[in-house]
PDB file of C-alpha atoms in Angstrom:
ATOM      1  CA  THR Z 182      78.131  74.524 120.671  1.00 80.00           C
ATOM      2  CA  PRO Z 183      74.990  72.381 120.406  1.00 84.00           C
ATOM      3  CA  ALA Z 184      75.177  72.585 116.603  1.00 86.00           C
ATOM      4  CA  GLY Z 185      78.784  71.398 116.738  1.00 89.00           C
ATOM      5  CA  VAL Z 186      77.816  68.369 118.817  1.00 89.00           C
ATOM      6  CA  LEU Z 187      75.084  67.587 116.278  1.00 92.00           C
ATOM      7  CA  VAL Z 188      77.624  67.672 113.420  1.00 93.00           C
ATOM      8  CA  TRP Z 189      80.066  65.549 115.427  1.00 92.00           C
ATOM      9  CA  LEU Z 190      77.381  62.955 116.169  1.00 92.00           C
ATOM     10  CA  ASP Z 191      76.274  62.867 112.531  1.00 94.00           C
ATOM     11  CA  ARG Z 192      79.849  62.250 111.357  1.00 94.00           C
ATOM     12  CA  ARG Z 193      80.338  59.562 113.976  1.00 91.00           C
ATOM     13  CA  LEU Z 194      77.151  57.728 113.017  1.00 92.00           C
ATOM     14  CA  LYS Z 195      77.849  58.072 109.282  1.00 93.00           C
ATOM     15  CA  ARG Z 196      80.797  55.750 109.799  1.00 92.00           C
ATOM     16  CA  ARG Z 197      78.191  53.092 110.650  1.00 89.00           C
ATOM     17  CA  ARG Z 198      75.767  54.182 107.908  1.00 92.00           C
ATOM     18  CA  ARG Z 199      73.408  55.639 110.507  1.00 91.00           C
ATOM     19  CA  GLY Z 200      74.013  59.335 109.903  1.00 93.00           C
ATOM     20  CA  ARG Z 201      71.411  61.986 109.313  1.00 94.00           C
ATOM     21  CA  ARG Z 202      69.193  61.165 106.355  1.00 95.00           C
ATOM     22  CA  PRO Z 203      68.382  63.644 103.569  1.00 95.00           C
ATOM     23  CA  GLY Z 204      65.475  65.820 104.681  1.00 94.00           C
ATOM     24  CA  GLU Z 205      65.602  64.513 108.262  1.00 94.00           C
ATOM     25  CA  THR Z 206      65.120  67.224 110.877  1.00 92.00           C
ATOM     26  CA  CYS Z 207      67.550  67.636 113.749  1.00 92.00           C
ATOM     27  CA  ARG Z 208      64.862  66.460 116.168  1.00 93.00           C
ATOM     28  CA  ALA Z 209      64.011  63.350 114.101  1.00 95.00           C
ATOM     29  CA  PHE Z 210      67.701  62.470 113.736  1.00 96.00           C
ATOM     30  CA  LEU Z 211      68.342  62.853 117.459  1.00 95.00           C
ATOM     31  CA  ASP Z 212      65.226  60.840 118.348  1.00 95.00           C
ATOM     32  CA  ARG Z 213      66.414  58.049 116.046  1.00 94.00           C
ATOM     33  CA  ALA Z 214      69.941  58.237 117.460  1.00 93.00           C
ATOM     34  CA  ALA Z 215      68.527  58.035 120.999  1.00 93.00           C
ATOM     35  CA  ALA Z 216      66.619  54.880 120.051  1.00 92.00           C
ATOM     36  CA  GLU Z 217      69.835  53.360 118.660  1.00 87.00           C
ATOM     37  CA  LEU Z 218      71.966  54.554 121.613  1.00 87.00           C
ATOM     38  CA  PRO Z 219      69.618  54.138 124.611  1.00 87.00           C
ATOM     39  CA  GLY Z 220      72.418  54.794 127.091  1.00 89.00           C
ATOM     40  CA  CYS Z 221      72.702  58.316 125.667  1.00 89.00           C
ATOM     41  CA  ALA Z 222      68.995  59.035 125.285  1.00 91.00           C
ATOM     42  CA  GLN Z 223      68.960  61.632 128.060  1.00 91.00           C
ATOM     43  CA  GLU Z 224      71.873  63.600 126.591  1.00 90.00           C
ATOM     44  CA  LEU Z 225      70.444  63.402 123.071  1.00 92.00           C
ATOM     45  CA  GLY Z 226      67.080  64.633 124.357  1.00 91.00           C
ATOM     46  CA  GLU Z 227      68.834  67.544 126.057  1.00 90.00           C
ATOM     47  CA  LEU Z 228      70.667  68.320 122.822  1.00 91.00           C
ATOM     48  CA  ALA Z 229      67.390  68.244 120.854  1.00 91.00           C
ATOM     49  CA  ARG Z 230      65.750  70.629 123.344  1.00 89.00           C
ATOM     50  CA  CYS Z 231      68.734  72.985 123.171  1.00 87.00           C
ATOM     51  CA  LEU Z 232      68.701  73.035 119.383  1.00 89.00           C
ATOM     52  CA  ASP Z 233      64.945  73.663 119.356  1.00 87.00           C
ATOM     53  CA  GLN Z 234      65.428  76.589 121.723  1.00 85.00           C
ATOM     54  CA  LEU Z 235      68.382  77.906 119.749  1.00 83.00           C
ATOM     55  CA  TYR Z 236      66.678  77.689 116.344  1.00 83.00           C
ATOM     56  CA  PHE Z 237      63.074  78.413 117.302  1.00 83.00           C
ATOM     57  CA  GLY Z 238      63.037  79.876 120.800  1.00 79.00           C
ATOM     58  CA  GLY Z 239      65.099  82.989 120.241  1.00 68.00           C
ATOM     59  CA  GLY Z 240      67.691  82.355 122.915  1.00 65.00           C
ATOM     60  CA  ALA Z 241      70.943  80.618 123.586  1.00 62.00           C
ATOM     61  CA  PRO Z 242      70.311  77.487 125.638  1.00 60.00           C
ATOM     62  CA  ALA Z 243      72.186  76.300 128.674  1.00 59.00           C
ATOM     63  CA  PHE Z 244      74.116  73.338 127.319  1.00 60.00           C
ATOM     64  CA  SER Z 245      77.354  71.568 128.116  1.00 57.00           C
ATOM     65  CA  PRO Z 246      78.835  70.292 124.822  1.00 57.00           C
ATOM     66  CA  ALA Z 247      81.838  68.857 126.643  1.00 58.00           C
ATOM     67  CA  ARG Z 248      79.639  66.733 128.889  1.00 58.00           C
ATOM     68  CA  ALA Z 249      77.465  65.539 126.011  1.00 59.00           C
ATOM     69  CA  SER Z 250      80.446  64.778 123.755  1.00 57.00           C
ATOM     70  CA  GLU Z 251      82.212  62.938 126.554  1.00 61.00           C
ATOM     71  CA  ARG Z 252      79.165  60.784 127.265  1.00 60.00           C
ATOM     72  CA  LEU Z 253      78.514  60.038 123.589  1.00 60.00           C
ATOM     73  CA  ALA Z 254      82.181  59.310 122.860  1.00 61.00           C
ATOM     74  CA  SER Z 255      82.263  56.732 125.620  1.00 61.00           C
ATOM     75  CA  ARG Z 256      79.589  54.693 123.804  1.00 57.00           C
ATOM     76  CA  PRO Z 257      80.698  53.647 120.334  1.00 54.00           C
ATOM     77  CA  PRO Z 258      77.839  53.043 117.903  1.00 52.00           C
ATOM     78  CA  GLU Z 259      77.029  49.420 117.285  1.00 56.00           C
ATOM     79  CA  ARG Z 260      77.511  47.953 113.838  1.00 56.00           C
ATOM     80  CA  PRO Z 261      74.311  47.734 111.812  1.00 53.00           C
ATOM     81  CA  ALA Z 262      72.837  44.282 111.428  1.00 54.00           C
ATOM     82  CA  ARG Z 263      73.529  42.684 108.064  1.00 55.00           C
ATOM     83  CA  HIS Z 264      70.613  41.041 106.358  1.00 52.00           C
TER      84      HIS Z 264
END
């Protein structure tokens, strides 16, 4: 499901201390993730649109979690810069 992909992505990015922040909306988290993972920006935008439709649009969206997960899994998150 789209929500499952969101949870999976959050867990994956938390390993790099880039997970969803307290109070951060799904859309804001996915926009930030897309900026950090530009090769996945299209899939993350699709996921954000699907979640918006699911939560606010009253209908189940057309979404391929397998395709999105496969694409995101092929791009490991980069390590955060140390200052």
